[in-house]
């Protein structure tokens, strides 16, 4: 399916619309970066992880990587152990089950929405973006390598 649009310059542009089941076995996913903001009042941050949610596959996952040298360059007094614990908690919530604590009974979408809710803590979610993927777990690793490492 496609739509035709006439732009101000008079040219005609076709935009293809992908409907469910027409994406070549790819599903829509959402992702957000996890940022570490060691001194909230300064607003400086480093990327330390990525959250991915794919509704069609009931997948929610997180991968994290904390670059201690970069973190300590921003704040030599940063609580590295506390930040690692917070990042680990995000991964456990994504994994579900008993390790997820109170979120254990929630579905993947609800866990993702809870994790991306804005907060003013040291570990914060960034804005949500979207894409298409056939393998959300592999996409999670690809985004970590591309945007965090």
mmCIF file with all atom_site columns, C-alpha atoms in Angstrom:
data_model
loop_
_atom_site.group_PDB
_atom_site.id
_atom_site.type_symbol
_atom_site.label_atom_id
_atom_site.label_alt_id
_atom_site.label_comp_id
_atom_site.label_asym_id
_atom_site.label_entity_id
_atom_site.label_seq_id
_atom_site.pdbx_PDB_ins_code
_atom_site.Cartn_x
_atom_site.Cartn_y
_atom_site.Cartn_z
_atom_site.occupancy
_atom_site.B_iso_or_equiv
_atom_site.pdbx_formal_charge
_atom_site.auth_seq_id
_atom_site.auth_comp_id
_atom_site.auth_asym_id
_atom_site.auth_atom_id
_atom_site.pdbx_PDB_model_num
ATOM 1   C CA . UNK A 1 1   ? 0.000  0.000   0.000  1.00 0.00 ? 1   UNK A CA 1
ATOM 2   C CA . UNK A 1 2   ? 1.291  3.491   -0.704 1.00 0.00 ? 2   UNK A CA 1
ATOM 3   C CA . UNK A 1 3   ? 0.131  7.072   -0.424 1.00 0.00 ? 3   UNK A CA 1
ATOM 4   C CA . UNK A 1 4   ? 0.908  9.912   -2.783 1.00 0.00 ? 4   UNK A CA 1
ATOM 5   C CA . UNK A 1 5   ? 1.653  13.347  -1.442 1.00 0.00 ? 5   UNK A CA 1
ATOM 6   C CA . UNK A 1 6   ? 2.171  16.600  -3.334 1.00 0.00 ? 6   UNK A CA 1
ATOM 7   C CA . UNK A 1 7   ? 4.813  18.758  -1.679 1.00 0.00 ? 7   UNK A CA 1
ATOM 8   C CA . UNK A 1 8   ? 4.910  22.555  -1.764 1.00 0.00 ? 8   UNK A CA 1
ATOM 9   C CA . UNK A 1 9   ? 7.484  22.448  -4.568 1.00 0.00 ? 9   UNK A CA 1
ATOM 10  C CA . UNK A 1 10  ? 4.963  20.606  -6.741 1.00 0.00 ? 10  UNK A CA 1
ATOM 11  C CA . UNK A 1 11  ? 6.751  17.250  -6.784 1.00 0.00 ? 11  UNK A CA 1
ATOM 12  C CA . UNK A 1 12  ? 4.840  14.049  -6.077 1.00 0.00 ? 12  UNK A CA 1
ATOM 13  C CA . UNK A 1 13  ? 6.324  11.752  -3.461 1.00 0.00 ? 13  UNK A CA 1
ATOM 14  C CA . UNK A 1 14  ? 5.175  8.208   -2.713 1.00 0.00 ? 14  UNK A CA 1
ATOM 15  C CA . UNK A 1 15  ? 5.313  6.954   0.847  1.00 0.00 ? 15  UNK A CA 1
ATOM 16  C CA . UNK A 1 16  ? 4.956  3.236   1.445  1.00 0.00 ? 16  UNK A CA 1
ATOM 17  C CA . UNK A 1 17  ? 2.989  2.175   4.492  1.00 0.00 ? 17  UNK A CA 1
ATOM 18  C CA . UNK A 1 18  ? 3.715  -1.139  6.141  1.00 0.00 ? 18  UNK A CA 1
ATOM 19  C CA . UNK A 1 19  ? 0.697  -2.775  7.737  1.00 0.00 ? 19  UNK A CA 1
ATOM 20  C CA . UNK A 1 20  ? 0.825  -5.623  10.244 1.00 0.00 ? 20  UNK A CA 1
ATOM 21  C CA . UNK A 1 21  ? 1.924  -8.818  8.520  1.00 0.00 ? 21  UNK A CA 1
ATOM 22  C CA . UNK A 1 22  ? 3.394  -6.955  5.518  1.00 0.00 ? 22  UNK A CA 1
ATOM 23  C CA . UNK A 1 23  ? 6.786  -6.032  6.981  1.00 0.00 ? 23  UNK A CA 1
ATOM 24  C CA . UNK A 1 24  ? 8.695  -8.996  5.617  1.00 0.00 ? 24  UNK A CA 1
ATOM 25  C CA . UNK A 1 25  ? 8.445  -10.813 8.963  1.00 0.00 ? 25  UNK A CA 1
ATOM 26  C CA . UNK A 1 26  ? 9.623  -7.725  10.835 1.00 0.00 ? 26  UNK A CA 1
ATOM 27  C CA . UNK A 1 27  ? 7.770  -6.309  13.813 1.00 0.00 ? 27  UNK A CA 1
ATOM 28  C CA . UNK A 1 28  ? 7.639  -2.815  15.259 1.00 0.00 ? 28  UNK A CA 1
ATOM 29  C CA . UNK A 1 29  ? 9.745  -2.309  18.363 1.00 0.00 ? 29  UNK A CA 1
ATOM 30  C CA . UNK A 1 30  ? 10.350 0.587   20.729 1.00 0.00 ? 30  UNK A CA 1
ATOM 31  C CA . UNK A 1 31  ? 13.595 1.399   22.477 1.00 0.00 ? 31  UNK A CA 1
ATOM 32  C CA . UNK A 1 32  ? 15.025 3.868   24.955 1.00 0.00 ? 32  UNK A CA 1
ATOM 33  C CA . UNK A 1 33  ? 18.554 4.477   26.134 1.00 0.00 ? 33  UNK A CA 1
ATOM 34  C CA . UNK A 1 34  ? 19.419 4.264   29.800 1.00 0.00 ? 34  UNK A CA 1
ATOM 35  C CA . UNK A 1 35  ? 21.467 7.257   30.836 1.00 0.00 ? 35  UNK A CA 1
ATOM 36  C CA . UNK A 1 36  ? 23.591 7.705   33.917 1.00 0.00 ? 36  UNK A CA 1
ATOM 37  C CA . UNK A 1 37  ? 23.434 11.265  35.227 1.00 0.00 ? 37  UNK A CA 1
ATOM 38  C CA . UNK A 1 38  ? 25.843 11.250  38.185 1.00 0.00 ? 38  UNK A CA 1
ATOM 39  C CA . UNK A 1 39  ? 25.192 14.869  39.128 1.00 0.00 ? 39  UNK A CA 1
ATOM 40  C CA . UNK A 1 40  ? 21.630 15.694  38.160 1.00 0.00 ? 40  UNK A CA 1
ATOM 41  C CA . UNK A 1 41  ? 22.150 19.425  38.732 1.00 0.00 ? 41  UNK A CA 1
ATOM 42  C CA . UNK A 1 42  ? 24.850 19.492  36.011 1.00 0.00 ? 42  UNK A CA 1
ATOM 43  C CA . UNK A 1 43  ? 22.844 17.513  33.454 1.00 0.00 ? 43  UNK A CA 1
ATOM 44  C CA . UNK A 1 44  ? 25.876 15.635  32.099 1.00 0.00 ? 44  UNK A CA 1
ATOM 45  C CA . UNK A 1 45  ? 25.248 12.012  31.195 1.00 0.00 ? 45  UNK A CA 1
ATOM 46  C CA . UNK A 1 46  ? 26.668 8.877   29.642 1.00 0.00 ? 46  UNK A CA 1
ATOM 47  C CA . UNK A 1 47  ? 24.723 6.127   27.907 1.00 0.00 ? 47  UNK A CA 1
ATOM 48  C CA . UNK A 1 48  ? 24.833 2.924   29.954 1.00 0.00 ? 48  UNK A CA 1
ATOM 49  C CA . UNK A 1 49  ? 22.175 0.654   28.478 1.00 0.00 ? 49  UNK A CA 1
ATOM 50  C CA . UNK A 1 50  ? 19.250 0.138   26.170 1.00 0.00 ? 50  UNK A CA 1
ATOM 51  C CA . UNK A 1 51  ? 15.659 -1.055  26.745 1.00 0.00 ? 51  UNK A CA 1
ATOM 52  C CA . UNK A 1 52  ? 13.764 -2.730  23.891 1.00 0.00 ? 52  UNK A CA 1
ATOM 53  C CA . UNK A 1 53  ? 10.069 -3.633  23.736 1.00 0.00 ? 53  UNK A CA 1
ATOM 54  C CA . UNK A 1 54  ? 8.374  -5.546  20.917 1.00 0.00 ? 54  UNK A CA 1
ATOM 55  C CA . UNK A 1 55  ? 4.653  -5.987  21.525 1.00 0.00 ? 55  UNK A CA 1
ATOM 56  C CA . UNK A 1 56  ? 4.131  -8.484  18.689 1.00 0.00 ? 56  UNK A CA 1
ATOM 57  C CA . UNK A 1 57  ? 6.671  -10.855 20.242 1.00 0.00 ? 57  UNK A CA 1
ATOM 58  C CA . UNK A 1 58  ? 5.855  -10.017 23.898 1.00 0.00 ? 58  UNK A CA 1
ATOM 59  C CA . UNK A 1 59  ? 9.532  -9.150  24.330 1.00 0.00 ? 59  UNK A CA 1
ATOM 60  C CA . UNK A 1 60  ? 11.075 -6.674  26.728 1.00 0.00 ? 60  UNK A CA 1
ATOM 61  C CA . UNK A 1 61  ? 14.811 -6.733  27.260 1.00 0.00 ? 61  UNK A CA 1
ATOM 62  C CA . UNK A 1 62  ? 17.677 -4.639  28.491 1.00 0.00 ? 62  UNK A CA 1
ATOM 63  C CA . UNK A 1 63  ? 21.419 -4.762  27.973 1.00 0.00 ? 63  UNK A CA 1
ATOM 64  C CA . UNK A 1 64  ? 23.732 -2.564  29.999 1.00 0.00 ? 64  UNK A CA 1
ATOM 65  C CA . UNK A 1 65  ? 27.387 -1.556  29.904 1.00 0.00 ? 65  UNK A CA 1
ATOM 66  C CA . UNK A 1 66  ? 28.856 0.909   32.391 1.00 0.00 ? 66  UNK A CA 1
ATOM 67  C CA . UNK A 1 67  ? 32.065 2.634   31.310 1.00 0.00 ? 67  UNK A CA 1
ATOM 68  C CA . UNK A 1 68  ? 33.517 3.403   34.734 1.00 0.00 ? 68  UNK A CA 1
ATOM 69  C CA . UNK A 1 69  ? 36.304 5.620   33.380 1.00 0.00 ? 69  UNK A CA 1
ATOM 70  C CA . UNK A 1 70  ? 33.803 7.891   31.588 1.00 0.00 ? 70  UNK A CA 1
ATOM 71  C CA . UNK A 1 71  ? 31.539 7.934   34.640 1.00 0.00 ? 71  UNK A CA 1
ATOM 72  C CA . UNK A 1 72  ? 34.359 8.873   36.993 1.00 0.00 ? 72  UNK A CA 1
ATOM 73  C CA . UNK A 1 73  ? 35.514 11.579  34.571 1.00 0.00 ? 73  UNK A CA 1
ATOM 74  C CA . UNK A 1 74  ? 32.106 13.237  35.044 1.00 0.00 ? 74  UNK A CA 1
ATOM 75  C CA . UNK A 1 75  ? 32.015 12.675  38.797 1.00 0.00 ? 75  UNK A CA 1
ATOM 76  C CA . UNK A 1 76  ? 35.002 11.190  40.640 1.00 0.00 ? 76  UNK A CA 1
ATOM 77  C CA . UNK A 1 77  ? 32.743 10.582  43.674 1.00 0.00 ? 77  UNK A CA 1
ATOM 78  C CA . UNK A 1 78  ? 30.084 8.635   41.716 1.00 0.00 ? 78  UNK A CA 1
ATOM 79  C CA . UNK A 1 79  ? 28.613 5.600   43.478 1.00 0.00 ? 79  UNK A CA 1
ATOM 80  C CA . UNK A 1 80  ? 29.720 3.005   40.929 1.00 0.00 ? 80  UNK A CA 1
ATOM 81  C CA . UNK A 1 81  ? 28.371 0.051   42.933 1.00 0.00 ? 81  UNK A CA 1
ATOM 82  C CA . UNK A 1 82  ? 24.977 1.739   43.374 1.00 0.00 ? 82  UNK A CA 1
ATOM 83  C CA . UNK A 1 83  ? 24.757 2.566   39.673 1.00 0.00 ? 83  UNK A CA 1
ATOM 84  C CA . UNK A 1 84  ? 25.658 -1.021  38.727 1.00 0.00 ? 84  UNK A CA 1
ATOM 85  C CA . UNK A 1 85  ? 22.939 -2.242  41.122 1.00 0.00 ? 85  UNK A CA 1
ATOM 86  C CA . UNK A 1 86  ? 20.350 0.076   39.511 1.00 0.00 ? 86  UNK A CA 1
ATOM 87  C CA . UNK A 1 87  ? 21.294 -1.097  36.005 1.00 0.00 ? 87  UNK A CA 1
ATOM 88  C CA . UNK A 1 88  ? 21.098 -4.727  37.166 1.00 0.00 ? 88  UNK A CA 1
ATOM 89  C CA . UNK A 1 89  ? 17.628 -4.087  38.598 1.00 0.00 ? 89  UNK A CA 1
ATOM 90  C CA . UNK A 1 90  ? 16.462 -2.825  35.193 1.00 0.00 ? 90  UNK A CA 1
ATOM 91  C CA . UNK A 1 91  ? 17.702 -6.022  33.556 1.00 0.00 ? 91  UNK A CA 1
ATOM 92  C CA . UNK A 1 92  ? 15.919 -8.140  36.189 1.00 0.00 ? 92  UNK A CA 1
ATOM 93  C CA . UNK A 1 93  ? 12.620 -6.280  35.698 1.00 0.00 ? 93  UNK A CA 1
ATOM 94  C CA . UNK A 1 94  ? 12.877 -6.896  31.959 1.00 0.00 ? 94  UNK A CA 1
ATOM 95  C CA . UNK A 1 95  ? 13.526 -10.578 32.554 1.00 0.00 ? 95  UNK A CA 1
ATOM 96  C CA . UNK A 1 96  ? 10.374 -10.948 34.628 1.00 0.00 ? 96  UNK A CA 1
ATOM 97  C CA . UNK A 1 97  ? 9.840  -13.802 37.026 1.00 0.00 ? 97  UNK A CA 1
ATOM 98  C CA . UNK A 1 98  ? 10.626 -13.633 40.728 1.00 0.00 ? 98  UNK A CA 1
ATOM 99  C CA . UNK A 1 99  ? 13.798 -11.600 40.088 1.00 0.00 ? 99  UNK A CA 1
ATOM 100 C CA . UNK A 1 100 ? 11.573 -8.749  38.852 1.00 0.00 ? 100 UNK A CA 1
ATOM 101 C CA . UNK A 1 101 ? 10.144 -8.162  42.316 1.00 0.00 ? 101 UNK A CA 1
ATOM 102 C CA . UNK A 1 102 ? 6.757  -6.421  42.298 1.00 0.00 ? 102 UNK A CA 1
ATOM 103 C CA . UNK A 1 103 ? 6.793  -6.295  38.485 1.00 0.00 ? 103 UNK A CA 1
ATOM 104 C CA . UNK A 1 104 ? 6.950  -10.107 38.268 1.00 0.00 ? 104 UNK A CA 1
ATOM 105 C CA . UNK A 1 105 ? 3.258  -10.461 37.395 1.00 0.00 ? 105 UNK A CA 1
ATOM 106 C CA . UNK A 1 106 ? 3.163  -7.644  34.859 1.00 0.00 ? 106 UNK A CA 1
ATOM 107 C CA . UNK A 1 107 ? 3.205  -8.256  31.118 1.00 0.00 ? 107 UNK A CA 1
ATOM 108 C CA . UNK A 1 108 ? 6.135  -7.103  28.956 1.00 0.00 ? 108 UNK A CA 1
ATOM 109 C CA . UNK A 1 109 ? 4.454  -3.869  27.888 1.00 0.00 ? 109 UNK A CA 1
ATOM 110 C CA . UNK A 1 110 ? 3.612  -2.802  31.392 1.00 0.00 ? 110 UNK A CA 1
ATOM 111 C CA . UNK A 1 111 ? 7.186  -3.507  32.584 1.00 0.00 ? 111 UNK A CA 1
ATOM 112 C CA . UNK A 1 112 ? 8.602  -1.468  29.667 1.00 0.00 ? 112 UNK A CA 1
ATOM 113 C CA . UNK A 1 113 ? 6.258  1.477   30.339 1.00 0.00 ? 113 UNK A CA 1
ATOM 114 C CA . UNK A 1 114 ? 7.212  1.459   34.007 1.00 0.00 ? 114 UNK A CA 1
ATOM 115 C CA . UNK A 1 115 ? 10.930 1.462   33.146 1.00 0.00 ? 115 UNK A CA 1
ATOM 116 C CA . UNK A 1 116 ? 10.677 4.348   30.652 1.00 0.00 ? 116 UNK A CA 1
ATOM 117 C CA . UNK A 1 117 ? 8.664  6.591   32.984 1.00 0.00 ? 117 UNK A CA 1
ATOM 118 C CA . UNK A 1 118 ? 10.565 9.866   33.545 1.00 0.00 ? 118 UNK A CA 1
ATOM 119 C CA . UNK A 1 119 ? 12.451 10.092  36.807 1.00 0.00 ? 119 UNK A CA 1
ATOM 120 C CA . UNK A 1 120 ? 15.060 12.342  38.349 1.00 0.00 ? 120 UNK A CA 1
ATOM 121 C CA . UNK A 1 121 ? 17.450 9.710   39.637 1.00 0.00 ? 121 UNK A CA 1
ATOM 122 C CA . UNK A 1 122 ? 21.011 8.875   38.649 1.00 0.00 ? 122 UNK A CA 1
ATOM 123 C CA . UNK A 1 123 ? 19.831 6.225   36.132 1.00 0.00 ? 123 UNK A CA 1
ATOM 124 C CA . UNK A 1 124 ? 17.256 7.739   33.772 1.00 0.00 ? 124 UNK A CA 1
ATOM 125 C CA . UNK A 1 125 ? 15.497 6.566   30.600 1.00 0.00 ? 125 UNK A CA 1
ATOM 126 C CA . UNK A 1 126 ? 15.855 8.662   27.465 1.00 0.00 ? 126 UNK A CA 1
ATOM 127 C CA . UNK A 1 127 ? 13.159 9.342   24.880 1.00 0.00 ? 127 UNK A CA 1
ATOM 128 C CA . UNK A 1 128 ? 11.469 6.403   23.145 1.00 0.00 ? 128 UNK A CA 1
ATOM 129 C CA . UNK A 1 129 ? 12.281 5.641   19.498 1.00 0.00 ? 129 UNK A CA 1
ATOM 130 C CA . UNK A 1 130 ? 10.884 3.006   17.127 1.00 0.00 ? 130 UNK A CA 1
ATOM 131 C CA . UNK A 1 131 ? 12.085 0.619   14.445 1.00 0.00 ? 131 UNK A CA 1
ATOM 132 C CA . UNK A 1 132 ? 11.410 -2.701  12.729 1.00 0.00 ? 132 UNK A CA 1
ATOM 133 C CA . UNK A 1 133 ? 13.082 -5.987  13.613 1.00 0.00 ? 133 UNK A CA 1
ATOM 134 C CA . UNK A 1 134 ? 12.733 -9.713  13.111 1.00 0.00 ? 134 UNK A CA 1
ATOM 135 C CA . UNK A 1 135 ? 14.753 -10.487 16.252 1.00 0.00 ? 135 UNK A CA 1
ATOM 136 C CA . UNK A 1 136 ? 14.275 -8.080  19.188 1.00 0.00 ? 136 UNK A CA 1
ATOM 137 C CA . UNK A 1 137 ? 16.949 -9.774  21.333 1.00 0.00 ? 137 UNK A CA 1
ATOM 138 C CA . UNK A 1 138 ? 19.544 -9.343  18.588 1.00 0.00 ? 138 UNK A CA 1
ATOM 139 C CA . UNK A 1 139 ? 18.331 -5.770  18.074 1.00 0.00 ? 139 UNK A CA 1
ATOM 140 C CA . UNK A 1 140 ? 18.891 -5.082  21.772 1.00 0.00 ? 140 UNK A CA 1
ATOM 141 C CA . UNK A 1 141 ? 22.513 -6.184  21.467 1.00 0.00 ? 141 UNK A CA 1
ATOM 142 C CA . UNK A 1 142 ? 22.990 -4.242  18.201 1.00 0.00 ? 142 UNK A CA 1
ATOM 143 C CA . UNK A 1 143 ? 21.680 -1.037  19.792 1.00 0.00 ? 143 UNK A CA 1
ATOM 144 C CA . UNK A 1 144 ? 23.921 -1.521  22.826 1.00 0.00 ? 144 UNK A CA 1
ATOM 145 C CA . UNK A 1 145 ? 26.973 -1.907  20.585 1.00 0.00 ? 145 UNK A CA 1
ATOM 146 C CA . UNK A 1 146 ? 25.963 1.055   18.408 1.00 0.00 ? 146 UNK A CA 1
ATOM 147 C CA . UNK A 1 147 ? 24.788 3.560   21.020 1.00 0.00 ? 147 UNK A CA 1
ATOM 148 C CA . UNK A 1 148 ? 26.438 2.624   24.309 1.00 0.00 ? 148 UNK A CA 1
ATOM 149 C CA . UNK A 1 149 ? 29.811 0.904   23.840 1.00 0.00 ? 149 UNK A CA 1
#
